[in-house]
XYZ file of C-alpha atoms in Angstrom:
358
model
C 43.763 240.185 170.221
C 41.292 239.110 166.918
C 38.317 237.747 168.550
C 34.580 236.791 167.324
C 31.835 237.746 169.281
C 28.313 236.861 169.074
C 25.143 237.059 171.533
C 21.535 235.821 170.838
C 18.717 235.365 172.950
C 16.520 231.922 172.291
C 13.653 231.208 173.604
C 14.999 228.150 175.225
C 15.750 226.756 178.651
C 19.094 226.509 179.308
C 19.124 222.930 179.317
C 18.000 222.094 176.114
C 20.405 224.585 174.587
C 23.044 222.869 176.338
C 21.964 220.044 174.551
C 22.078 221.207 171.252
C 25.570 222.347 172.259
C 27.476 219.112 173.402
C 25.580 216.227 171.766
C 27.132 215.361 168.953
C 24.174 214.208 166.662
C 22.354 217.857 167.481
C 25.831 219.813 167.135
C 25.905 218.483 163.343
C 22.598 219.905 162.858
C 23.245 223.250 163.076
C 26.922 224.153 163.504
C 30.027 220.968 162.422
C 29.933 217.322 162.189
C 32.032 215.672 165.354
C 33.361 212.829 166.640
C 34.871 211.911 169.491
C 38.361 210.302 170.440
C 38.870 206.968 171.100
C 39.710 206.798 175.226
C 39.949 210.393 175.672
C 36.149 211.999 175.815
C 37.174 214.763 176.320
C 38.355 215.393 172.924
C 36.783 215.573 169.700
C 37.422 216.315 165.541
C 35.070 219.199 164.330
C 34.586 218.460 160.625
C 35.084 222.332 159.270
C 37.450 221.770 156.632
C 34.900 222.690 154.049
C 33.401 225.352 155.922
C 33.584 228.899 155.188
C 36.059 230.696 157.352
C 38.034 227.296 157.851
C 41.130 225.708 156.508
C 40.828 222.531 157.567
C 39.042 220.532 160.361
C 39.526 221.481 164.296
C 41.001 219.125 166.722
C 39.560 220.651 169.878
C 39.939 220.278 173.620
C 37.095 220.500 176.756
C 38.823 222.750 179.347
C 35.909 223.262 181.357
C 32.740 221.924 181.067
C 29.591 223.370 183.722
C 26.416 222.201 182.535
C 24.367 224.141 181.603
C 26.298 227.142 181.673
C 29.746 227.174 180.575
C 31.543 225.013 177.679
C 35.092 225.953 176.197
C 37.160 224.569 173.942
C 40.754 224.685 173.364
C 40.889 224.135 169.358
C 43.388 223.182 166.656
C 43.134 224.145 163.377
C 46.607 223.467 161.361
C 48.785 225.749 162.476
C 46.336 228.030 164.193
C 45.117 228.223 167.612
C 41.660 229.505 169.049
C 39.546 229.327 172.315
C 35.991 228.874 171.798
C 33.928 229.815 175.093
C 29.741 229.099 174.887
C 28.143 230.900 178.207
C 24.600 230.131 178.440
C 22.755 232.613 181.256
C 19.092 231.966 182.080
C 16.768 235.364 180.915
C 13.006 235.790 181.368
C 12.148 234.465 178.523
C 14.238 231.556 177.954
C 17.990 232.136 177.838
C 21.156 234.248 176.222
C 23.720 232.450 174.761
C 27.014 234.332 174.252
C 30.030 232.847 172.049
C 33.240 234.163 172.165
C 36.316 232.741 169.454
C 39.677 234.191 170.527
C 42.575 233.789 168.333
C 45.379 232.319 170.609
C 48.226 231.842 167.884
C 48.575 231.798 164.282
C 46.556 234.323 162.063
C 43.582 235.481 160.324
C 43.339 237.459 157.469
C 40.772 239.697 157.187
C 38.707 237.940 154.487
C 38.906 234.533 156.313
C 38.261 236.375 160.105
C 34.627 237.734 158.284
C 33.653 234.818 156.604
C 34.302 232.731 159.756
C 32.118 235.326 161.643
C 29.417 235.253 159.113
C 29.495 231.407 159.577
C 29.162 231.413 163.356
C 26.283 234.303 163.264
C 24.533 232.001 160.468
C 24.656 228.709 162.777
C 23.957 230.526 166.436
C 21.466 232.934 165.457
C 20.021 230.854 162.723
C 20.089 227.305 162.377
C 20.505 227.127 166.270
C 17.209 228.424 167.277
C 15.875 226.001 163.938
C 17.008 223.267 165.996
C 16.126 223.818 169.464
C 12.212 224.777 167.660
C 12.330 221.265 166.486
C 13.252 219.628 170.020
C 10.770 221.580 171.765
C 7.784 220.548 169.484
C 8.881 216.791 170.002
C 8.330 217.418 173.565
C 4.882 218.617 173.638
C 1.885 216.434 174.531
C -0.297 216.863 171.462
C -3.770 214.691 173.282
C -5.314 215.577 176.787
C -7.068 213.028 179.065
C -10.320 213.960 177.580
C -8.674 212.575 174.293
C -8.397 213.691 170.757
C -5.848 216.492 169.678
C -5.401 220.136 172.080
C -6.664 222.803 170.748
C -3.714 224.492 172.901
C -0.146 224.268 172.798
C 2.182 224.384 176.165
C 4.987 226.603 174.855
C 5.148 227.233 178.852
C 6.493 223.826 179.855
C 9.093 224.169 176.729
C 10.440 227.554 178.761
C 10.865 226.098 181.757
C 8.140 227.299 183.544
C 9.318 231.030 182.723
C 7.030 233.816 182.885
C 6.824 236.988 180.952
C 7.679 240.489 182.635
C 4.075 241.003 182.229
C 3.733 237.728 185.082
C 2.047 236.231 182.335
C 2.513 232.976 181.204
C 3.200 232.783 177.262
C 0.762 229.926 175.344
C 0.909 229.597 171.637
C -2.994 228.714 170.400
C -3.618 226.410 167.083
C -7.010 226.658 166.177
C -7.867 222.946 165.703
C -5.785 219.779 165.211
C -5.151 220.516 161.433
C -3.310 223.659 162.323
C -1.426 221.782 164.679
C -0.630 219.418 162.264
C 0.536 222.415 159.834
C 2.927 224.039 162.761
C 4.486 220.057 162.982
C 5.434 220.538 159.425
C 6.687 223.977 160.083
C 9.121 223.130 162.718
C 10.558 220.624 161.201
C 11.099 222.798 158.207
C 15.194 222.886 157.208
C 17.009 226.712 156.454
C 18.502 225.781 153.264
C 15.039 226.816 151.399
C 15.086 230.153 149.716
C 13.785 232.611 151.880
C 10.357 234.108 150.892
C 9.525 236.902 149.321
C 7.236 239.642 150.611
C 4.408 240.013 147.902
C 5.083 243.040 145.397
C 2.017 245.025 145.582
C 0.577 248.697 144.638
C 1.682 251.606 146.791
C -1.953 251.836 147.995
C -1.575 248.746 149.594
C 1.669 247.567 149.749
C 2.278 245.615 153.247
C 5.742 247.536 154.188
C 3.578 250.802 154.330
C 2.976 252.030 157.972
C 1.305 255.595 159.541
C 3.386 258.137 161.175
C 3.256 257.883 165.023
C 0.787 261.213 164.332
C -2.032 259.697 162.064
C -3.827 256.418 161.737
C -4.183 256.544 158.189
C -1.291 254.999 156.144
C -1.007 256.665 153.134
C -3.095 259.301 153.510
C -0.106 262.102 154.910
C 1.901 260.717 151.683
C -0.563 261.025 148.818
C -1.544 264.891 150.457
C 2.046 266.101 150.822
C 3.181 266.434 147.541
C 0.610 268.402 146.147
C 0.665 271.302 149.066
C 4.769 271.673 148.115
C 3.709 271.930 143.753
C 1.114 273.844 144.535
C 3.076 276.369 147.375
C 5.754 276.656 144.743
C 3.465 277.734 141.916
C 1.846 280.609 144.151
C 1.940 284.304 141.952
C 4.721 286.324 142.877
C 4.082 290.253 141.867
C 7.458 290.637 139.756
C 8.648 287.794 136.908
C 12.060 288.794 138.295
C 10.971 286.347 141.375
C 10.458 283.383 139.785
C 13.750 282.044 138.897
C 14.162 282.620 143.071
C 11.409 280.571 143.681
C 11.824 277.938 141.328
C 15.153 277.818 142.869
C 14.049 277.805 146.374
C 11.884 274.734 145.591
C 15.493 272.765 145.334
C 15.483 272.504 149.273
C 13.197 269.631 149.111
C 15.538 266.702 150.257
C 17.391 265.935 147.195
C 19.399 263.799 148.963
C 16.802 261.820 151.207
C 17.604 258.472 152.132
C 16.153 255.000 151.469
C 15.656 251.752 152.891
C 15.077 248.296 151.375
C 13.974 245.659 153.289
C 14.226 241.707 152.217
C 13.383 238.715 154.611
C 16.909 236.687 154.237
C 16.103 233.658 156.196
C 13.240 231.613 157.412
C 12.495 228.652 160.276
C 9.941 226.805 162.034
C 9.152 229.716 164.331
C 10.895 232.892 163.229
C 12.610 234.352 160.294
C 15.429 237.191 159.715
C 14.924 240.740 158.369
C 17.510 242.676 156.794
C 17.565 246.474 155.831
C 19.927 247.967 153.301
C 19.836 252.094 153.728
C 20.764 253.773 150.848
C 22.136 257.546 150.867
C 22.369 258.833 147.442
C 23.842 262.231 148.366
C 27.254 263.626 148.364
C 27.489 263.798 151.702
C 27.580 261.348 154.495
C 23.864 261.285 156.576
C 23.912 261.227 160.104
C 20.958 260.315 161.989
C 18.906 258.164 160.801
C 15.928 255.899 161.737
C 14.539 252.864 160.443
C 11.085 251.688 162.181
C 9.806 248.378 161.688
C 6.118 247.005 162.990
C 5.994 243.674 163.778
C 3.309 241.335 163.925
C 1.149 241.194 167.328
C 2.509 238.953 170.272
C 6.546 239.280 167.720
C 9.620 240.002 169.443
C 13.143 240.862 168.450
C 15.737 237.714 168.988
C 18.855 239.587 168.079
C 20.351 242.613 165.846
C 23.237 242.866 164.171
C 24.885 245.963 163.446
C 22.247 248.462 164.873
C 20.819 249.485 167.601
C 17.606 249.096 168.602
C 14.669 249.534 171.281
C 11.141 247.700 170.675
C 7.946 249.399 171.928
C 5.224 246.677 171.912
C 5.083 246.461 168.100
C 7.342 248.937 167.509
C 11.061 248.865 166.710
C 13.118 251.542 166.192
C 16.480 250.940 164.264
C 19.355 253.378 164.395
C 23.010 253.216 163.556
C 25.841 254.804 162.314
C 26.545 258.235 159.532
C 25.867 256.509 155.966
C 28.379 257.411 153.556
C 28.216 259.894 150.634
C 26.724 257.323 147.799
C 26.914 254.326 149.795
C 24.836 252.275 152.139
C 25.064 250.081 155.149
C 23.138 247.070 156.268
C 21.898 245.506 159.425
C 19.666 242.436 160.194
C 17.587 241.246 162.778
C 15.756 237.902 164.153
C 12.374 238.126 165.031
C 10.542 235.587 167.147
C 6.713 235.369 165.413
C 3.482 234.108 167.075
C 2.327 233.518 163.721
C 4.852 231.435 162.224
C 3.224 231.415 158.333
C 4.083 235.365 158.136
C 7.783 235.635 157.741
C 7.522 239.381 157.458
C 6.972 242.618 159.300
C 3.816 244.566 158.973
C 5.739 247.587 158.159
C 8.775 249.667 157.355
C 9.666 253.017 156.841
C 13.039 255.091 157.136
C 12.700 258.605 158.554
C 8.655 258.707 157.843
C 9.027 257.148 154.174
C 7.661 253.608 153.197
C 10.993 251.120 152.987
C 10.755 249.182 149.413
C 10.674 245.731 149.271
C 12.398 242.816 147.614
């Protein structure tokens, strides 16, 4: 059975993603234009014909319908058949949304099954969360009773009342009513926009530059460590004879040592998406690896694709599978930012060395 699966967690209640779900003015935001059928609303016409991973548009079906938890669709696309199931589960922080798109009859080649993945990753993970940013800001009370604009937003009423595991409840502060003003503008703020580009700077200084878990100083084990190897394999040996054998010798340093280059891909109102391309120039395949990223304080992962991960406070550690001799592979992830103007991580590094950035 071909079938698409995606998962994301949004920061959310499960209503208001159930919103952005089955109205039909919020679904054309962010995933298809729709309409529904004369007399039967319970059907509807997806306009996907000149989407990519589609043929034509989708005549599709409600078969079950529990707000806010459950929508599938049976849906028609020419000759093919899928089932489209949305499961929204309530989390601590918000909710996870799960989508599921089973091929039921007809076929997919391999290109079009990808392409229709990428599509649906895009528009849940993406454009999604862009959306449901926008409806939350519209529903926050920017004056108190004493008058005048807040000096604090209530993310907590957008959550549902959710607390963190901490039993902490999670406030966003603007520092005056200009900022508040500026984070109005950000929401608001559409995906098709390039996404921006981390600032090239000097290796001294440059922002994707983070310590070892073993010293505080950034580039300070870097700068020292090259030196002690050139200068341990220049030491006197008490024959010529020996030097070939130690000139030699000094071809153990890690010839084929990977890299990682980081690029933020995407950008929205209150987030933005990461990816990391690691590199293996060897002639071997590299098992192994680790790719850490330090996020921003008060940041959290949203979702991962094609790694795995664990996130310690700041921390995130990225692993995955053997890179191929003289190849690469690629994963991405969504981060949820306090800060919404930084659309980067603090740092990156791949087994201890500085990522480089694009």
């Amino acid at each position: 059975m071909i079938e698409i699966d995606i998962e994301v967690d949004l920061f959310h209640p499960p209503d208001m993603v159930w919103r952005a779900l089955t109205e039909h003015a919020l679904l054309a935001k962010w995933f298809a234009e729709s309409a529904p059928q004369a007399d039967q609303p319970d059907r509807l016409l997806l306009r996907t014909a000149e989407l990519p991973g589609f043929d034509a548009d989708v005549e599709a079906t409600v078969v079950e319908r529990q707000a806010p938890e459950r929508y599938v669709l049976d849906c028609r696309e020419g000759d093919r058949g899928t089932r489209l199931t949305c499961q929204i589960v309530p989390a601590g922080h918000g909710c996870r949304l799960s989508l599921r798109e089973v091929l039921v009859h007809g076929e997919w080649d391999t290109d079009q099954r990808a392409r229709r993945s990428e599509y649906h990753q895009q528009a849940v993970t993406v454009r999604l969360p862009a959306i449901l940013d926008w409806l939350a800001f519209q529903r926050v009370d920017l004056r108190r009773a004493e008058g005048g604009l807040t000096a604090e937003l209530p993310v907590v009423r957008l959550l549902g009342d959710v607390r963190t595991h901490a039993g902490r409840r999670r406030a966003g502060v603007i520092g005056g009513g200009m900022a508040c003003l500026a984070l109005a503008a950000g929401a608001a703020v559409w995906l098709t926009r390039p996404a921006p580009r981390l600032p090239e700077a000097t290796p001294q200084s440059a922002p994707l530059l983070v310590p070892t878990p073993t010293s505080r100083t950034p580039s300070a084990a870097p700068s020292q460590t090259a030196p002690t190897a050139a200068r341990s394999s220049d030491a006197p040996t008490p024959a010529p004879i020996h030097k070939p054998t130690r000139t030699s010798s000094a071809t153990r340093t890690p010839a084929a040592r990977l890299s990682a280059r980081y690029q933020t891909v995407a950008d929205r109102g209150f987030g933005y998406r990461g990816e990391v391309v690691v590199t293996n120039p060897g002639s071997t395949a590299k098992q192994g690896w680790a790719v850490v990223v330090t996020l921003g304080e008060g940041d959290a992962i949203n979702s991962v694709n094609w790694a795995e991960w664990r996130q310690d406070g700041r921390v995130v550690t990225f692993t995955g599978p053997a890179v191929p001799a003289e190849g690469s592979t690629t994963f991405r992830f969504d981060v949820r930012e306090r800060n919404p103007r930084v659309k980067a991580p603090e740092a990156c590094t791949i087994d201890g060395s500085p990522c480089s950035v694009e």
